[in-house]
Structure formats: C-alpha cells, structure tokens
C-alpha cells in the first residue's frame, strides 16, 4: 500500500473525481443476501474513498448515489436507500465537521422525501464553510434532465428580456446546471465492470478521463483508489492539442 502511495504524484491528483458506485446488488447477491445489504455495505467504501481523496488533496468528489431512473426500483429498495441516506447524513455530520468536509447535493432534490430534503439542507448549511474537500451527492440526478432544466431557465431569461440570446455561451450554460458551483470533472471511476456513463454529468465530463474496474462498490478501498489515480497519472490529457504542445505548456 505504501508503495502505491509513493507512486502517486501529489502535485498531479485530479481536482474533481466523480464515481458511479455500481455493484451493490450483485455484491449482496453473491453473499446470498438481499440487495439492501449491499447498499448498507457501500457506506464503508464511501467513507474510505472520501477520506483517501481528501488526504491526497482531491478538492471535489462527486458520488452518483441515486439516479432519476432508480425511482423505478421496488418501493422497498427505494425506501431503504432513502432511510440509509437520512441516517447516514445525520450520523456523519460531526465527522464531516471534524474532517472539514463541505457537503453538496445535485439533482432534482425536491422529488426526495421531505425528511431527506430537511436533513440534506441542514448538513449542507452547517458544512458550507468547510474547505478541505467538497463531497457532492448526486440524488435523483439525471444529466439530460439537468440540461433540459438549464435550457428552460435560460429560455425564460431570454423571453423576459433578461438575457441576450447572443450572450449564451458555455459559461452561461454551466451556471444553469445543478453543478454551477463545481469545476469540470477530471476523472470518472465506475465500479463493477460496467462500461457506461449512465446519464451522469454528461456536460461536465466532456474532457474527463474514464476508468472502469471490476471491483464491486462495497469492496472498493483505499488501494483501489490509489490504483485508479496511478492509472490517471499515466495518461496524457491533451484537450484536443498535440503531445508537443502539451510538453511546451508544462
Ligand atoms: C448501484 O448498485 C448503487 C446504487 C444505485 C445506490 C448507491 C447508493 C448508496 C451506496 C447509498 C446512498 C447513501 C448515501 C449516504 C449517499 P446497484 O444496486 O445498481 O448494484 P447492481 O448493479 O449490482 O444491481
């Protein structure tokens, strides 16, 4: 483990990591348990990833906790996920404060149960001045819905003569997304062997490096995040430029 850490260049860690935490159901099934058992065991992976990212100097970690499509799961599972969210946020608030973690949420938050909205608002407000890392939970999140929502809000401003159509640019669009206060994603990790983006941060991942691992989310630990970051650091991010240009930029 120490060897892996030594291979990481602490000056080049991704600023913003996004994770699709996949495989909880299969992990539980593999142990002959109900799917909810997998979600409960996902919490250790969340805690360890957030702690490790923070220690390495990652400034933003965004976790796909619940998609707009996840509402179609059996009610029992949806209810269990919502209680897990509420109980975890309540229980972890002192730890977020101690570790200087700022909590943020993106998604159609008004569709969450009232008690979840209430605890989220409380945790977001109480941690708003924390500065070590911003931990964002994507909840009832869908990237296409986010873009539709942004287009509607921008259009309203144009119709009301509060915005000149010629002024619409990438910055204006960014400012109308749920992620208006977050930088672009540098690195996206998906666990469980699936190689899809699944409607997650489509706009924000335009230039992100993508990393897929077979590890199921409840098994994801510090060493796996180290492996992912080592892989990221061995890539060359060209943003459409040539290798030679990148070398002279450095
Ligand atoms: C994907 O595994 C995981 C989810 C849809 C839910 C992730 C949510 C949590 C880990 C808990 C939320 C709580 C907090 C505190 C944010 P899957 O169920 O799709 O697994 P499968 O693909 O193996 O079926």
XYZ file of C-alpha atoms in Angstrom, residues 11-238:
228
model
C 1.037 17.624 -7.411
C -0.997 15.992 -10.158
C -4.006 14.463 -8.430
C -7.313 15.045 -10.235
C -9.064 18.125 -8.879
C -12.540 16.634 -9.354
C -13.288 12.906 -9.231
C -16.761 11.534 -9.987
C -17.706 7.964 -9.071
C -20.504 5.706 -10.287
C -20.796 3.413 -7.284
C -22.057 0.296 -9.033
C -22.405 -3.332 -7.995
C -24.039 -3.206 -4.564
C -26.840 -5.560 -5.612
C -24.503 -8.129 -7.162
C -22.189 -7.957 -4.142
C -25.095 -8.792 -1.807
C -26.469 -11.489 -4.095
C -23.016 -13.104 -4.207
C -23.265 -13.432 -0.445
C -26.798 -14.833 -0.610
C -28.215 -11.607 0.859
C -30.841 -9.016 -0.127
C -29.779 -6.071 -2.311
C -30.211 -3.634 0.582
C -27.388 -5.428 2.407
C -25.129 -4.310 -0.453
C -26.220 -0.685 -0.113
C -25.526 -0.771 3.631
C -22.059 -2.140 2.993
C -21.469 0.605 0.435
C -21.054 3.090 3.252
C -17.564 1.888 4.221
C -16.472 2.348 0.601
C -17.932 5.861 0.555
C -16.177 6.813 3.792
C -12.842 5.334 2.741
C -12.953 6.944 -0.720
C -13.811 10.347 0.693
C -11.086 10.136 3.360
C -8.469 8.953 0.876
C -9.402 11.534 -1.753
C -9.231 14.246 0.870
C -5.817 13.079 2.158
C -4.425 13.082 -1.383
C -5.594 16.653 -1.970
C -8.546 15.969 -4.277
C -10.787 19.048 -3.867
C -14.081 17.697 -5.265
C -15.565 14.204 -5.028
C -18.978 13.603 -6.601
C -20.842 10.358 -5.967
C -23.762 9.019 -8.012
C -25.979 7.876 -5.151
C -29.417 7.802 -6.794
C -30.399 8.352 -10.427
C -33.731 9.567 -11.795
C -34.128 6.019 -13.170
C -33.598 4.482 -9.712
C -37.131 5.600 -8.728
C -38.316 2.629 -10.832
C -36.773 0.117 -8.405
C -39.024 -1.807 -5.991
C -40.504 0.539 -3.351
C -38.857 -1.433 -0.575
C -35.395 -0.783 -2.051
C -36.112 2.908 -2.749
C -37.351 3.392 0.819
C -34.311 1.603 2.214
C -31.949 3.790 0.170
C -33.702 6.949 1.367
C -33.521 5.875 5.037
C -29.879 4.988 4.574
C -29.259 8.459 3.189
C -31.101 10.203 6.033
C -29.499 8.132 8.800
C -26.018 8.379 7.317
C -26.139 12.149 6.902
C -27.392 12.570 10.468
C -24.786 10.242 11.908
C -21.853 11.550 9.868
C -22.429 15.294 10.354
C -19.952 15.568 13.292
C -17.386 13.651 11.221
C -17.879 15.984 8.245
C -17.184 18.896 10.587
C -14.157 17.240 12.161
C -12.707 16.386 8.746
C -13.552 19.831 7.275
C -15.780 18.296 4.557
C -18.260 20.506 2.718
C -21.409 18.626 1.679
C -23.236 19.460 -1.523
C -26.085 17.812 -3.454
C -27.116 17.867 -7.107
C -30.262 16.554 -8.750
C -33.990 17.048 -8.632
C -33.834 17.400 -4.859
C -37.474 18.439 -4.427
C -38.505 14.920 -5.514
C -36.788 13.422 -2.441
C -38.877 12.580 0.642
C -39.396 15.594 2.922
C -37.217 14.190 5.738
C -34.357 13.627 3.300
C -34.658 17.188 1.994
C -34.662 18.504 5.544
C -31.539 16.676 6.692
C -29.737 17.482 3.431
C -30.459 21.204 3.822
C -29.228 21.077 7.415
C -25.995 19.239 6.564
C -25.316 21.469 3.536
C -25.878 24.643 5.570
C -23.841 23.522 8.548
C -20.846 22.430 6.461
C -20.894 25.315 3.969
C -17.723 26.934 5.338
C -15.654 23.727 5.332
C -12.760 23.802 2.908
C -10.784 20.539 2.741
C -12.951 18.765 0.161
C -16.415 19.209 -1.347
C -18.345 15.954 -1.245
C -21.312 16.081 -3.601
C -24.096 13.514 -3.603
C -25.995 13.158 -6.873
C -29.542 12.343 -5.743
C -32.484 11.882 -8.063
C -29.950 13.016 -10.628
C -30.154 12.670 -14.400
C -27.860 14.591 -16.700
C -30.379 15.001 -19.519
C -32.983 16.294 -17.094
C -30.384 18.714 -15.725
C -29.706 20.012 -19.257
C -33.440 20.329 -20.051
C -33.875 22.258 -16.827
C -30.987 24.582 -17.700
C -32.428 25.225 -21.185
C -35.826 26.081 -19.689
C -34.313 28.537 -17.196
C -32.109 30.177 -19.823
C -35.079 30.435 -22.225
C -37.186 32.133 -19.543
C -34.480 34.787 -19.137
C -34.364 35.334 -22.901
C -38.170 35.580 -23.171
C -38.248 38.054 -20.266
C -35.526 40.158 -21.898
C -33.124 39.445 -19.051
C -30.619 37.715 -21.354
C -29.493 38.437 -24.904
C -29.565 35.218 -26.958
C -26.138 36.068 -28.434
C -24.677 36.080 -24.907
C -25.441 32.384 -24.391
C -22.112 30.586 -24.140
C -20.620 27.623 -22.268
C -20.232 29.695 -19.102
C -23.918 30.653 -19.084
C -24.905 27.018 -19.569
C -22.546 25.929 -16.766
C -24.121 28.485 -14.474
C -27.569 26.990 -15.026
C -26.611 23.377 -14.299
C -27.004 21.786 -10.837
C -23.188 21.814 -10.795
C -22.917 25.609 -11.230
C -20.571 25.747 -8.212
C -18.351 22.802 -9.240
C -15.456 22.595 -11.705
C -15.426 20.162 -14.662
C -14.850 16.502 -13.824
C -11.239 15.389 -14.414
C -11.623 11.712 -13.661
C -14.615 9.376 -13.635
C -14.472 5.979 -11.963
C -17.126 3.285 -12.397
C -17.005 0.081 -10.410
C -18.444 -3.390 -11.105
C -17.220 -3.896 -14.668
C -19.963 -1.944 -16.444
C -18.550 0.461 -19.016
C -21.256 3.097 -19.355
C -21.802 6.699 -18.274
C -25.499 6.118 -17.443
C -26.711 9.730 -17.727
C -24.144 11.031 -15.226
C -22.585 14.505 -15.654
C -22.589 14.342 -19.466
C -21.742 18.027 -19.937
C -19.257 18.142 -17.063
C -17.326 15.043 -18.246
C -16.610 16.369 -21.743
C -12.839 16.047 -21.172
C -12.776 13.623 -18.239
C -10.586 10.544 -18.225
C -12.700 7.423 -17.715
C -11.683 4.449 -15.559
C -13.527 1.168 -15.185
C -12.755 -1.508 -12.603
C -14.324 -4.906 -11.952
C -14.282 -4.311 -8.182
C -17.839 -4.163 -6.810
C -18.542 -0.918 -4.973
C -18.858 -2.374 -1.406
C -15.323 -3.829 -1.854
C -13.804 -0.546 -3.101
C -10.994 0.532 -0.756
C -8.078 2.944 -0.475
C -5.794 0.723 -2.578
C -8.337 0.700 -5.426
C -8.494 4.490 -5.445
C -4.673 4.565 -5.475
C -4.664 2.197 -8.493
C -7.181 4.410 -10.300
C -5.201 7.598 -9.654
C -1.920 5.955 -10.723
C -3.657 4.977 -13.976
C -4.952 8.546 -14.410
C -1.483 9.972 -13.893
C -0.070 7.752 -16.619
C -2.418 9.254 -19.185
C -1.803 12.352 -21.227
C -4.679 14.818 -21.206
C -4.409 16.756 -24.447
